[in-house]
CSV table of C-alpha atoms (C1' of nucleotides) in Angstrom, one decimal:
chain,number,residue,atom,x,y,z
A,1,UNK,CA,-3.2,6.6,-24.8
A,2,UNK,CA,-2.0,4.8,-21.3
A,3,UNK,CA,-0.3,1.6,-20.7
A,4,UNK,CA,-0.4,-0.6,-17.8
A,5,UNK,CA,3.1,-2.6,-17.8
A,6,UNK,CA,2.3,-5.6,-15.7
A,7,UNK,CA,5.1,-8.4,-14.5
A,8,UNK,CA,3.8,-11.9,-14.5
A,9,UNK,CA,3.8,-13.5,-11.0
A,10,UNK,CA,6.8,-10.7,-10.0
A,11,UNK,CA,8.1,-12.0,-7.3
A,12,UNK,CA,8.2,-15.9,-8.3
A,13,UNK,CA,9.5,-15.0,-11.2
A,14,UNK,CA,12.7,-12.9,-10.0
A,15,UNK,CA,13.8,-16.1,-7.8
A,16,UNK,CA,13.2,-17.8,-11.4
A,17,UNK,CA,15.9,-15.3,-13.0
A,18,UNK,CA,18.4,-16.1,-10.9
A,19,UNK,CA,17.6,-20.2,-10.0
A,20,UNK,CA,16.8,-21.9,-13.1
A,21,UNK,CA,16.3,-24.8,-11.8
A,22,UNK,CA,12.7,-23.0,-10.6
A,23,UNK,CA,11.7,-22.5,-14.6
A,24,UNK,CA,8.4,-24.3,-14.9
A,25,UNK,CA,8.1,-25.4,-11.9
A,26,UNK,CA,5.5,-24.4,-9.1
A,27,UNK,CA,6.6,-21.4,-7.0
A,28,UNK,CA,5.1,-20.1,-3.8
A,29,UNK,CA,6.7,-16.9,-1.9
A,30,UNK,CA,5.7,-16.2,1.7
A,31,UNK,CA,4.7,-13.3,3.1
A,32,UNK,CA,6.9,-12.0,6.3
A,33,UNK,CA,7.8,-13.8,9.0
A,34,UNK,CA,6.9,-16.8,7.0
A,35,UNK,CA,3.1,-16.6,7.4
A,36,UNK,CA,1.3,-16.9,4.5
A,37,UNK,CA,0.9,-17.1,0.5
A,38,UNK,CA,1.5,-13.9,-0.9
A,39,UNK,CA,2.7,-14.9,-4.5
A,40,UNK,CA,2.5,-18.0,-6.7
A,41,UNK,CA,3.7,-19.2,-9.9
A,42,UNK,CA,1.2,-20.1,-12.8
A,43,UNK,CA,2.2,-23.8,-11.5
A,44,UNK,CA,1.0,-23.4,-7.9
A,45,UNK,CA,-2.3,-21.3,-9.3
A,46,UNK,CA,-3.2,-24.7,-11.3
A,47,UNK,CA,-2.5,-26.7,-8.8
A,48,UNK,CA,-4.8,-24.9,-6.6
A,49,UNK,CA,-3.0,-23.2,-4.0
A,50,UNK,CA,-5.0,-19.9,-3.0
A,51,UNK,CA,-3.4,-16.2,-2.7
A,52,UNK,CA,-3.1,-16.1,1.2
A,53,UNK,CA,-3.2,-19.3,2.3
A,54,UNK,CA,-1.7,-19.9,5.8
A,55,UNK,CA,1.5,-22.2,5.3
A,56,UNK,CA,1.0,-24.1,8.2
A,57,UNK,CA,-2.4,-25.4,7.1
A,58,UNK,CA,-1.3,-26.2,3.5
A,59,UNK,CA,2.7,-27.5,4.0
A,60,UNK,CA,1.4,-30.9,3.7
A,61,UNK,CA,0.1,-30.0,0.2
A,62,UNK,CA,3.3,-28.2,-0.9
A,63,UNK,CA,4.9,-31.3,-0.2
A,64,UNK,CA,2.8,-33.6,-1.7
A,65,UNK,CA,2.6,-31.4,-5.2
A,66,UNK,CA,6.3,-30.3,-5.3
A,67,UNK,CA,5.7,-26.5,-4.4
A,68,UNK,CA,8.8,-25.1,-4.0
A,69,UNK,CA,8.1,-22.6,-1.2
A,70,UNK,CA,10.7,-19.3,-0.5
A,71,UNK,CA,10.7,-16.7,2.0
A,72,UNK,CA,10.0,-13.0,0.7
A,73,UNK,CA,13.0,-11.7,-0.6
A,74,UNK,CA,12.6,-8.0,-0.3
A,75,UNK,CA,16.0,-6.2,-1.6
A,76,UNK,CA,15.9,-8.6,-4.9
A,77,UNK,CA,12.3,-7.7,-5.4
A,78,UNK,CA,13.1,-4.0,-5.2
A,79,UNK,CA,16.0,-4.1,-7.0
A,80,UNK,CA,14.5,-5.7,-9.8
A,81,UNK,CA,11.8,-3.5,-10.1
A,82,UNK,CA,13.9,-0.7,-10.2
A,83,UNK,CA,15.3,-2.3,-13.3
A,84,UNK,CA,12.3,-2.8,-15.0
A,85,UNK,CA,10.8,0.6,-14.4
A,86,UNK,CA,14.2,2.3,-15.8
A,87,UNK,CA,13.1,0.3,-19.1
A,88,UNK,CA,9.9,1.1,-19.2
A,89,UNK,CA,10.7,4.8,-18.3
A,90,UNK,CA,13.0,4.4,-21.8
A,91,UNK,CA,9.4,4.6,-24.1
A,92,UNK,CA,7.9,7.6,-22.3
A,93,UNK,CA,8.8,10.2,-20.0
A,94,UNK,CA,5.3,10.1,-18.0
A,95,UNK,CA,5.5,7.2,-16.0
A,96,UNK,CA,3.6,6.6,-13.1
A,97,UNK,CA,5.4,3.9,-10.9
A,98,UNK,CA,1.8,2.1,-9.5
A,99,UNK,CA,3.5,-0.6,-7.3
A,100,UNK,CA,6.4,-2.6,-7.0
A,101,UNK,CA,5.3,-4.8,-10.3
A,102,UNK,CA,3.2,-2.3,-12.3
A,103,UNK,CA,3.5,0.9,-14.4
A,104,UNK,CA,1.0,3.1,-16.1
A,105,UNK,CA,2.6,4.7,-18.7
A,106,UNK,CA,1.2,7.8,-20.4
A,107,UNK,CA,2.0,8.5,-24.1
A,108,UNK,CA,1.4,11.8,-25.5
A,109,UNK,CA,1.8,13.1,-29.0
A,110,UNK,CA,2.5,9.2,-30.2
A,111,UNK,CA,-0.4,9.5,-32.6
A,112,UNK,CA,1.4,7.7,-35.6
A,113,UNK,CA,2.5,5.2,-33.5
A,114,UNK,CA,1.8,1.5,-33.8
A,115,UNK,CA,1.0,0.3,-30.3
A,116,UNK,CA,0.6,-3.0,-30.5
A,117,UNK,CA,4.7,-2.6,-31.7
A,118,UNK,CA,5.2,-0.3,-29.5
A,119,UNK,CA,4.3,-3.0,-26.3
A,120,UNK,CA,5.7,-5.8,-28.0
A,121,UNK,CA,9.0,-3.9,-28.0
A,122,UNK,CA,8.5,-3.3,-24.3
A,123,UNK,CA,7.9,-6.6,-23.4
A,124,UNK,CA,11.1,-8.0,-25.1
A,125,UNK,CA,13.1,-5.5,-23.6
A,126,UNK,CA,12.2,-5.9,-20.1
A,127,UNK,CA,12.6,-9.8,-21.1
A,128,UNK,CA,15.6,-9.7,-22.5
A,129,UNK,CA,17.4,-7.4,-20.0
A,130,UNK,CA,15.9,-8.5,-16.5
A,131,UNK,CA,14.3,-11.9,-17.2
A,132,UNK,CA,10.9,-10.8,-16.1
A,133,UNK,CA,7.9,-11.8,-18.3
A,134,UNK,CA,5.6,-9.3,-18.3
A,135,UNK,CA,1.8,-8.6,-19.6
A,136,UNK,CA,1.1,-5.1,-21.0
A,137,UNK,CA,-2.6,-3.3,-21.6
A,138,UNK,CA,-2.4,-0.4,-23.8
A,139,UNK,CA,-6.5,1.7,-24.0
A,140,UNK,CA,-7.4,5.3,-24.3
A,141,UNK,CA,-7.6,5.6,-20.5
A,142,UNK,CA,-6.3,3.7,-17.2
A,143,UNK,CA,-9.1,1.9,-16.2
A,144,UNK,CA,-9.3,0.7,-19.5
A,145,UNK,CA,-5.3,0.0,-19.9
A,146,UNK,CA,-5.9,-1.8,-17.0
A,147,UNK,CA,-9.3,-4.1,-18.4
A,148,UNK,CA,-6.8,-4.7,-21.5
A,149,UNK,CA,-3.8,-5.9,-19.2
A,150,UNK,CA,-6.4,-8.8,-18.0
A,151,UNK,CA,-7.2,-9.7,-21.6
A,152,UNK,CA,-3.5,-10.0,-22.4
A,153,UNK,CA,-2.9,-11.7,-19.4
A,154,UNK,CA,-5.7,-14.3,-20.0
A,155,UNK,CA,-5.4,-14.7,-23.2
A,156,UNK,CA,-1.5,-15.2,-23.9
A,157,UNK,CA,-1.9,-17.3,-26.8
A,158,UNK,CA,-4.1,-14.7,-28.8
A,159,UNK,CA,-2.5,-12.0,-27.7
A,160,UNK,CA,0.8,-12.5,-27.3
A,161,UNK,CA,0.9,-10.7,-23.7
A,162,UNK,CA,0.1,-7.4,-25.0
A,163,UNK,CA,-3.4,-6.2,-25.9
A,164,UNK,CA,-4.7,-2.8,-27.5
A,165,UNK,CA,-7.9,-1.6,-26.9
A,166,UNK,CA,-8.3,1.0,-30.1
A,167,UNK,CA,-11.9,0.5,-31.2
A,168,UNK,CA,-15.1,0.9,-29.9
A,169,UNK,CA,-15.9,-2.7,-30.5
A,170,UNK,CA,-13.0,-4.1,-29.0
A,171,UNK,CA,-14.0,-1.7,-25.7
A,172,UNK,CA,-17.1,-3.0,-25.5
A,173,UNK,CA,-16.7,-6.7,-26.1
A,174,UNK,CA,-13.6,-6.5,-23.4
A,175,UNK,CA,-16.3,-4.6,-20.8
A,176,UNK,CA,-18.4,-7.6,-21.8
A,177,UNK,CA,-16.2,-9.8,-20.6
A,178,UNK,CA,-14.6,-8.6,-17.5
A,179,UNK,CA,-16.7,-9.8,-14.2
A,180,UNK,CA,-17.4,-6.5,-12.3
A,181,UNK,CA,-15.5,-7.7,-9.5
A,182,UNK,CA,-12.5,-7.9,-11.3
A,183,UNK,CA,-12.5,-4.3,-12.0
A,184,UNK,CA,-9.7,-2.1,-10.8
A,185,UNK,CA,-11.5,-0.2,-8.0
A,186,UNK,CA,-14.7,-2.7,-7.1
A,187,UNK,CA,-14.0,-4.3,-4.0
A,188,UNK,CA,-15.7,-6.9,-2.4
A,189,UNK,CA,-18.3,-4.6,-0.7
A,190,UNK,CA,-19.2,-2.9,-4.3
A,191,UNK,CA,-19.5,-6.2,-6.0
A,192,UNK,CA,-21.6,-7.3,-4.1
A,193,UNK,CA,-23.8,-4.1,-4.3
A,194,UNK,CA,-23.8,-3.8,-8.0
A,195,UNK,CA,-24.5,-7.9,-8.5
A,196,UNK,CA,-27.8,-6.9,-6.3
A,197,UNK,CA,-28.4,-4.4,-8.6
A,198,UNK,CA,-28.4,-6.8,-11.8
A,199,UNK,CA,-24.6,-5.9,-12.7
A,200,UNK,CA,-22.4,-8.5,-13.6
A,201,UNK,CA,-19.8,-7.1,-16.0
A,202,UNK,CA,-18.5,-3.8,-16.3
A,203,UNK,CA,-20.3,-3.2,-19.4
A,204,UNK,CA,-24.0,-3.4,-17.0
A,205,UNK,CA,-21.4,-1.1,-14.9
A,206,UNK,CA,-21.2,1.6,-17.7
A,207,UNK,CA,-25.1,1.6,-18.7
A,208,UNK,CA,-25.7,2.2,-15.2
A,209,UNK,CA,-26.8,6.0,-15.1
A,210,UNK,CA,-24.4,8.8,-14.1
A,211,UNK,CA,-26.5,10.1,-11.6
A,212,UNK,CA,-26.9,7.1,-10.3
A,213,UNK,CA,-23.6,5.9,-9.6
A,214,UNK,CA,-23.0,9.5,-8.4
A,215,UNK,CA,-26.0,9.1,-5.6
A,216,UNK,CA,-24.9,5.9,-4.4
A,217,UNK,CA,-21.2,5.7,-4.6
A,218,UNK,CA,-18.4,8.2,-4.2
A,219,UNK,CA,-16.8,10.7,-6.6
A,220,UNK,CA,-14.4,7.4,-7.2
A,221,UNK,CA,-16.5,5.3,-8.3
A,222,UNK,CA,-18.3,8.2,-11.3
A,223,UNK,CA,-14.9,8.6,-12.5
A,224,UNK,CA,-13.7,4.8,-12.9
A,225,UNK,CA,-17.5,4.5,-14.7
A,226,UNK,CA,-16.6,8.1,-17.2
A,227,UNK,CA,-12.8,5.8,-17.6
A,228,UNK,CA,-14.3,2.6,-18.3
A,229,UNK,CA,-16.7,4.4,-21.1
A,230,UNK,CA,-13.5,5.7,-22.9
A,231,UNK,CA,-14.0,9.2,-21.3
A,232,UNK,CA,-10.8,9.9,-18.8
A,233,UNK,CA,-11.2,11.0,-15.5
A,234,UNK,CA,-8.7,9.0,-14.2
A,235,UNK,CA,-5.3,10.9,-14.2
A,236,UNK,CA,-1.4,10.0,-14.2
A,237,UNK,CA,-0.1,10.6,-10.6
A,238,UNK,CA,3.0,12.5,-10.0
A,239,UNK,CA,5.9,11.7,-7.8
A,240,UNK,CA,5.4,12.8,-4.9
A,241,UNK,CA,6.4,12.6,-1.4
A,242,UNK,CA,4.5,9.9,1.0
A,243,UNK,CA,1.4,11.3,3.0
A,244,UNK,CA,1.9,8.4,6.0
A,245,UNK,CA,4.8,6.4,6.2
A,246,UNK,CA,4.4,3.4,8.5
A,247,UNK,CA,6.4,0.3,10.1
A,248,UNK,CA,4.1,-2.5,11.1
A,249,UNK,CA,5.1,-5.9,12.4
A,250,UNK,CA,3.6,-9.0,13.4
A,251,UNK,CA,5.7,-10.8,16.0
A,252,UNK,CA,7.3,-14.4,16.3
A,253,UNK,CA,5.0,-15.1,19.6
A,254,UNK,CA,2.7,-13.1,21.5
A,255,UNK,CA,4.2,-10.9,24.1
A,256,UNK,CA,2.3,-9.7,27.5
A,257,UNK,CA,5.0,-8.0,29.0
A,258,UNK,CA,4.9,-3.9,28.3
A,259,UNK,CA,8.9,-3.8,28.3
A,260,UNK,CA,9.5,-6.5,25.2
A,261,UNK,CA,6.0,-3.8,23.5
A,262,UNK,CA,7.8,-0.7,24.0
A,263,UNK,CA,11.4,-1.8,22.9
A,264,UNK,CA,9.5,-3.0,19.2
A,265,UNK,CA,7.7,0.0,19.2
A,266,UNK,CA,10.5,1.6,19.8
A,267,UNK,CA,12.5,0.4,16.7
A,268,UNK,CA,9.5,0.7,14.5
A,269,UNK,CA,9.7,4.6,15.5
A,270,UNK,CA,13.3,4.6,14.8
A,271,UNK,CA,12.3,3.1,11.2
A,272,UNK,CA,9.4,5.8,10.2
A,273,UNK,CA,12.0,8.6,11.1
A,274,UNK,CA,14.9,6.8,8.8
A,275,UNK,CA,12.0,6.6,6.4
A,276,UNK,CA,10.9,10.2,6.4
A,277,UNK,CA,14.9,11.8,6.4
A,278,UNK,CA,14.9,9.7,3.5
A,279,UNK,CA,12.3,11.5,1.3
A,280,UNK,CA,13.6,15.1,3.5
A,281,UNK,CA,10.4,15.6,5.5
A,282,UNK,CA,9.4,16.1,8.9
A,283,UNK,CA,5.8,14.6,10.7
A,284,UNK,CA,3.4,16.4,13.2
A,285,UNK,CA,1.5,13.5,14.1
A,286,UNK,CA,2.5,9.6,16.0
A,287,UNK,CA,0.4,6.7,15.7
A,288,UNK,CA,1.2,4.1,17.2
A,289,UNK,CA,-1.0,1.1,17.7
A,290,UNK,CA,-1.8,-2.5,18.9
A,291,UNK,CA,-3.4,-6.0,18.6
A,292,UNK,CA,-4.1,-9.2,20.0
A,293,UNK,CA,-3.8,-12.3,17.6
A,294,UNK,CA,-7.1,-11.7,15.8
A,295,UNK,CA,-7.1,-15.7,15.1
A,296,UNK,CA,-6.9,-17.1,18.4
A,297,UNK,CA,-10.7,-16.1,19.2
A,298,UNK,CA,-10.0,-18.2,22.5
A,299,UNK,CA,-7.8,-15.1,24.0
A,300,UNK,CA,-8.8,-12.1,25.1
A,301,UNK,CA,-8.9,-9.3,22.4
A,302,UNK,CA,-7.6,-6.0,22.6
A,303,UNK,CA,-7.0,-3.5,19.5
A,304,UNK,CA,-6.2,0.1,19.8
A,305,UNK,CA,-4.1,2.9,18.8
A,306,UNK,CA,-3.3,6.4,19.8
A,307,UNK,CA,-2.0,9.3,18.0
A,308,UNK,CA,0.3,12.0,19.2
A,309,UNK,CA,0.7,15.6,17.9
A,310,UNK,CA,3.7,17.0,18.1
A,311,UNK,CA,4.3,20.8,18.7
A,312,UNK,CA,6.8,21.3,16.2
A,313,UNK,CA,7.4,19.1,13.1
A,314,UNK,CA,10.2,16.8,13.5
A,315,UNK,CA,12.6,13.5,11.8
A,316,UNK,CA,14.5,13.1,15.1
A,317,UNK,CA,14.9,9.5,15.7
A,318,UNK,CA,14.9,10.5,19.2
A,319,UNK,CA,11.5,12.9,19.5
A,320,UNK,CA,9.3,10.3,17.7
A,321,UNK,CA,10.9,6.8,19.2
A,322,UNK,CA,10.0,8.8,22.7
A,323,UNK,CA,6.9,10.2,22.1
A,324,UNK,CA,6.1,7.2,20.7
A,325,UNK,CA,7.0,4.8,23.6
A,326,UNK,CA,5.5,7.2,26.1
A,327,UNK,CA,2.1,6.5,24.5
A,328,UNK,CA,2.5,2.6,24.9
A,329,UNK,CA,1.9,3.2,28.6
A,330,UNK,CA,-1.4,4.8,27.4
A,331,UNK,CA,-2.9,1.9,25.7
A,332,UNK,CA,-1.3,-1.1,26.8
A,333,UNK,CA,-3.5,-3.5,28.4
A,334,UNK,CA,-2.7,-6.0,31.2
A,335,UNK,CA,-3.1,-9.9,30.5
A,336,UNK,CA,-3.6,-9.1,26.5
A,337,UNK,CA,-1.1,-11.7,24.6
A,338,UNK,CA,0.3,-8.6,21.8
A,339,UNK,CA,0.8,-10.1,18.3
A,340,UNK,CA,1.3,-7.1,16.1
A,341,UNK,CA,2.5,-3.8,16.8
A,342,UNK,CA,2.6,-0.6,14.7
A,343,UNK,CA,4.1,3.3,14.5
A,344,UNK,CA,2.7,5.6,11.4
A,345,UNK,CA,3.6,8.8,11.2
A,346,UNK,CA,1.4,11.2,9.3
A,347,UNK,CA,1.2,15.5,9.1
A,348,UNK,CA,3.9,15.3,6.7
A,349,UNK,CA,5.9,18.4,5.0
A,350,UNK,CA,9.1,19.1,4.0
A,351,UNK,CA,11.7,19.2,6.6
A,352,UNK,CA,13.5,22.4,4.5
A,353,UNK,CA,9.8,24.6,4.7
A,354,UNK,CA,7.9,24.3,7.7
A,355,UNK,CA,6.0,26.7,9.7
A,356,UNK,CA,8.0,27.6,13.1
A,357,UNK,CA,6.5,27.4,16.3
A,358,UNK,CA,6.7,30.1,18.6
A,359,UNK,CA,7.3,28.8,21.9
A,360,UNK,CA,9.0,25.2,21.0
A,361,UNK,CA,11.7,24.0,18.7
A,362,UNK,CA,13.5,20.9,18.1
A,363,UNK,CA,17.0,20.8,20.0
A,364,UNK,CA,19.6,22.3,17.3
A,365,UNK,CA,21.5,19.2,18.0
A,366,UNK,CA,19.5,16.4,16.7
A,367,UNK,CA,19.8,17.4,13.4
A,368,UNK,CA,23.1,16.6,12.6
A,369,UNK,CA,23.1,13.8,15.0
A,370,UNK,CA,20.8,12.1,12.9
A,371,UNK,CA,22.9,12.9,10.0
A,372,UNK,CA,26.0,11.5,11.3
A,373,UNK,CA,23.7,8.6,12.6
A,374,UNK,CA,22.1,7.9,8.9
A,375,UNK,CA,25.7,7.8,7.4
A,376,UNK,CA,26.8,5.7,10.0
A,377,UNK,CA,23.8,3.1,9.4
A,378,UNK,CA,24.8,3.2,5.6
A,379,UNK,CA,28.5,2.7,6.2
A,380,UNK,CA,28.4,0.0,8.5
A,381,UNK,CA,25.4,-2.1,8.3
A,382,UNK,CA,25.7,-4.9,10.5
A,383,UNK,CA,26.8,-2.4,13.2
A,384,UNK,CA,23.7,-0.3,13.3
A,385,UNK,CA,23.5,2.6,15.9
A,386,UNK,CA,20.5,2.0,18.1
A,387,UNK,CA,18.9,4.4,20.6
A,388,UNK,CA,18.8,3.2,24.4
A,389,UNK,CA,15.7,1.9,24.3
A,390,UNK,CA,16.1,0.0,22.1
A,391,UNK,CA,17.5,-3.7,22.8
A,392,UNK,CA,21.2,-3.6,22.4
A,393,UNK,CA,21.9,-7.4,22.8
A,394,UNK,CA,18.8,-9.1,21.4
A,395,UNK,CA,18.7,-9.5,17.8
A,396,UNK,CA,15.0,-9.2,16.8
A,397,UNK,CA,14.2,-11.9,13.7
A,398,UNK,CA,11.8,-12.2,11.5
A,399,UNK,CA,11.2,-15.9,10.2
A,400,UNK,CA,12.5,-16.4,7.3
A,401,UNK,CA,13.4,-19.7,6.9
A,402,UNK,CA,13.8,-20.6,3.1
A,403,UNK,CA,15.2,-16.9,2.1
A,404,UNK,CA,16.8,-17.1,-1.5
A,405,UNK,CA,20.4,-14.9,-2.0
A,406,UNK,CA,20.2,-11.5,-2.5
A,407,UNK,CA,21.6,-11.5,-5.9
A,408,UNK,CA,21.7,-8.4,-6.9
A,409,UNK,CA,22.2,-6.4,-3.9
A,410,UNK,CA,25.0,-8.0,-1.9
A,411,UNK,CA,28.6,-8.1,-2.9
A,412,UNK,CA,29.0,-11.6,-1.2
A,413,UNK,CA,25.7,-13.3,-3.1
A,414,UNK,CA,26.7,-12.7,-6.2
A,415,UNK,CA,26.1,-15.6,-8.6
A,416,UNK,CA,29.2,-17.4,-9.5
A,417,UNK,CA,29.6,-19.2,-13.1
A,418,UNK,CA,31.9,-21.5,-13.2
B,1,DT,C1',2.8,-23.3,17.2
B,2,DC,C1',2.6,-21.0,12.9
B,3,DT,C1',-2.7,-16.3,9.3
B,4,DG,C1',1.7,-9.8,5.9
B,5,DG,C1',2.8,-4.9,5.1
B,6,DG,C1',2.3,-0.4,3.3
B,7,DG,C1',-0.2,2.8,1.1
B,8,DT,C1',-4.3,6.2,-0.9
B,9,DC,C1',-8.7,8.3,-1.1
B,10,DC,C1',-13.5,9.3,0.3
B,11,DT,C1',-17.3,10.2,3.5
B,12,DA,C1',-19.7,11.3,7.7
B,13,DG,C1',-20.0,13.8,11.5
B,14,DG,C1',-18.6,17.1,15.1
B,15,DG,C1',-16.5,21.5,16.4
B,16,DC,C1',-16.2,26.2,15.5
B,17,DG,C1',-16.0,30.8,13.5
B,18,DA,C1',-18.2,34.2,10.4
C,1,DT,C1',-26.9,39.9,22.5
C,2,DC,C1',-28.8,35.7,21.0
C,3,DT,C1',-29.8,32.2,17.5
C,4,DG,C1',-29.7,29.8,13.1
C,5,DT,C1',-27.1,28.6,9.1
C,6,DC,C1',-23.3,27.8,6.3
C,7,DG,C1',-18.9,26.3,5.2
C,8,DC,C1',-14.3,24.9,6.5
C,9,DC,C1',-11.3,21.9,9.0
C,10,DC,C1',-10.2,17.8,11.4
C,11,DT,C1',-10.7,12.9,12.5
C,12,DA,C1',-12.2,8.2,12.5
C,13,DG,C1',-13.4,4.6,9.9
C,14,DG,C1',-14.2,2.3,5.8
C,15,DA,C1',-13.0,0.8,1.2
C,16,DC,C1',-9.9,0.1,-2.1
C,17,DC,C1',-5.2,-1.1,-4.2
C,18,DC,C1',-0.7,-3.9,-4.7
DNA sequence: TCTGGGGTCCTAGGGCGA
DNA sequence: TCTGTCGCCCTAGGACCC
């Protein structure tokens, strides 16, 4: 049997934990740089407040219905997730960590268990120790765990937040209710391809024909049909290192002027390489891209990126921050107004077992550089070590201007009970 | 004036060697 | 030696997820 472990409204409800003056009242969290709705509080759903709406277009009706709107909070959100999937990992040892609000848990050799118990128990837990509600689907399979999360979600009164699929009839009638679009895995594009077709719940999906599906649709889409139909195909994923690691930012204002491009760029390189020492791996490839402001149809538009191979695989702050800035030159475009900038780095492998190149090797000296530079960073962290090209003096922002404490993970924010 | 960020997987299509 | 075919590899782009 899996589980999905879903929290309710994650991010609303961590500022809850900590502010109770929030409890049962709407919530809205921005996304970053204070741009739009990217979480909302069952409050602010009722209300009618859509997932991504732009703030500046619905402040007025914030206002006007009480929506108490925060700036995303990042470190508490992490931290608290941690927290909750260190309970969860407390009922199984095969947990697959899905995002930073849901779990698929696997359990194997619980035949004699009670599961509907059994996710009650998880649900209290997590309650009781972090203050996050949570919704949990328990089926034979993860597409199904995941159609049985909905129907606890939906149906809190009935099902207390946790619902078992265990039956064929209680499989079907839940395939029978789910809208096909609402299944994990059908996107907008398939929806709309399978409603042509006649399907509107994922039980039509199911009766489709195998060979069908297979014709028409990817390998993807045959095994989320075999998972739905109690048969799975759908696996728990294992740990693993990231394949791309990327650092992407809108800015405050459009920029024109190459310089202000390549210092950003330039500090999201510095970022992917913090990012890949941390998991020990090394990249071959730099991409690094760029846009216009996709919104303002009345400029000029210009999107593009470029990738760079590297000779030799490297995490040198200094290597990929270069190479990457060197290919700014080759796709920046004069008179384009920049709004969003991006480095990924990708041809990942382990930093400890890579294949040598003959002719070409990373100076001997970066590596511990970047080592001392790393436990420097940690140390001191309003002192960060920066490379040349990046700006020294300017402090680069994002807009956050409603940002809650971080509660849990600084010394100095720390709630105080008097 | 102000519209997020970070991932994964799959397929098609071209290059290229056997 | 030339040509056709097959399969592998790589990349770009699309679709999906949270």
């Amino acid at each position: 049997m899996f589980a999905l472990v879903d929290c309710n409204n994650f991010y609303a409800s961590c500022e809850r934990v900590f502010d109770p003056n929030l409890q049962g009242q709407p919530i809205a969290i921005l996304s970053n740089n204070d741009g739009c709705v990217i979480s909302r509080s069952d409050e602010a759903k009722a209300m009618g407040l859509p997932m991504g709406a732009p703030i500046f277009k619905w402040e007025a009706f914030c206002k006007a219905n009480g929506i108490h709107v925060l700036s995303s909070n990042y470190p508490l959100y992490g931290d608290m997730s941690s927290r909750v999937m260190n309970i969860l990992k407390q009922f199984t040892p095969d947990v697959e960590v899905y995002s930073i609000d849901e779990s698929f848990l696997e359990f194997k050799g619980f035949d004699y268990y009670n599961f509907n118990d059994y996710g009650n128990e998880m649900r209290s837990r997590i309650l009781k120790w972090t203050g996050i509600p949570t919704c949990v689907g328990i089926a034979p399979t993860k597409a199904l765990s995941k159609v049985a999360n909905k129907v606890a979600r939906k149906f809190p009164k009935h099902t207390g937040g946790v619902y078992v699929i265990d039956s064929e009839e209680k499989r079907i009638k839940a395939l029978k209710w789910i809208d096909i679009g609402s299944v994990w895995g059908i996107g907008y594009n398939l929806q709309k391809r399978l409603k042509a077709k006649g399907c509107k719940t994922a039980y039509d999906f199911t009766q489709l024909s195998d060979d069908w599906v297979r014709k028409s649709f990817s390998i993807t889409e045959w095994k989320l049909k075999k998972d739905l139909e109690g048969n799975s195909k759908i696996l728990l994923d294992e740990p693993r290192n990231k394949k791309a690691i990327a650092t992407t930012r809108s800015f405050d204002f459009t920029y024109s002027d190459i310089n202000y491009i390549k210092e950003r760029i330039s500090t999201f390189a510095t970022s992917c390489a913090e990012k890949l020492r941390k998991q020990g791996s090394s990249c071959h490839v730099v991409i690094v891209s760029l846009r216009s402001n996709p919104f303002r149809k009345e400029h000029k538009q210009h999107r593009t990126s470029t990738s760079v191979h590297l000779s030799y695989p490297t995490n040198s702050s200094l290597i990929i921050s270069n190479c990457a800035v060197s290919a700014v030159s080759s796709i920046f475009r004069e008179g384009i107004e920049y709004k969003k900038a991006g480095v990924i780095v990708t041809g990942i492998v382990p930093t400890d077992n890579h294949q040598l190149h003959l002719f070409d090797a990373e100076n001997p000296k970066h590596q511990p550089l970047m080592k001392s530079i790393d436990f420097i960073n940690t140390k001191y962290k309003s002192h960060k070590i920066k490379l040349g090209n990046q700006d020294l003096k300017r402090t680069w922002k994002m807009r956050q201007e409603r940002l809650s404490p971080k509660y849990t993970t600084n010394i100095n924010d720390i709630i105080v009970v008097k």
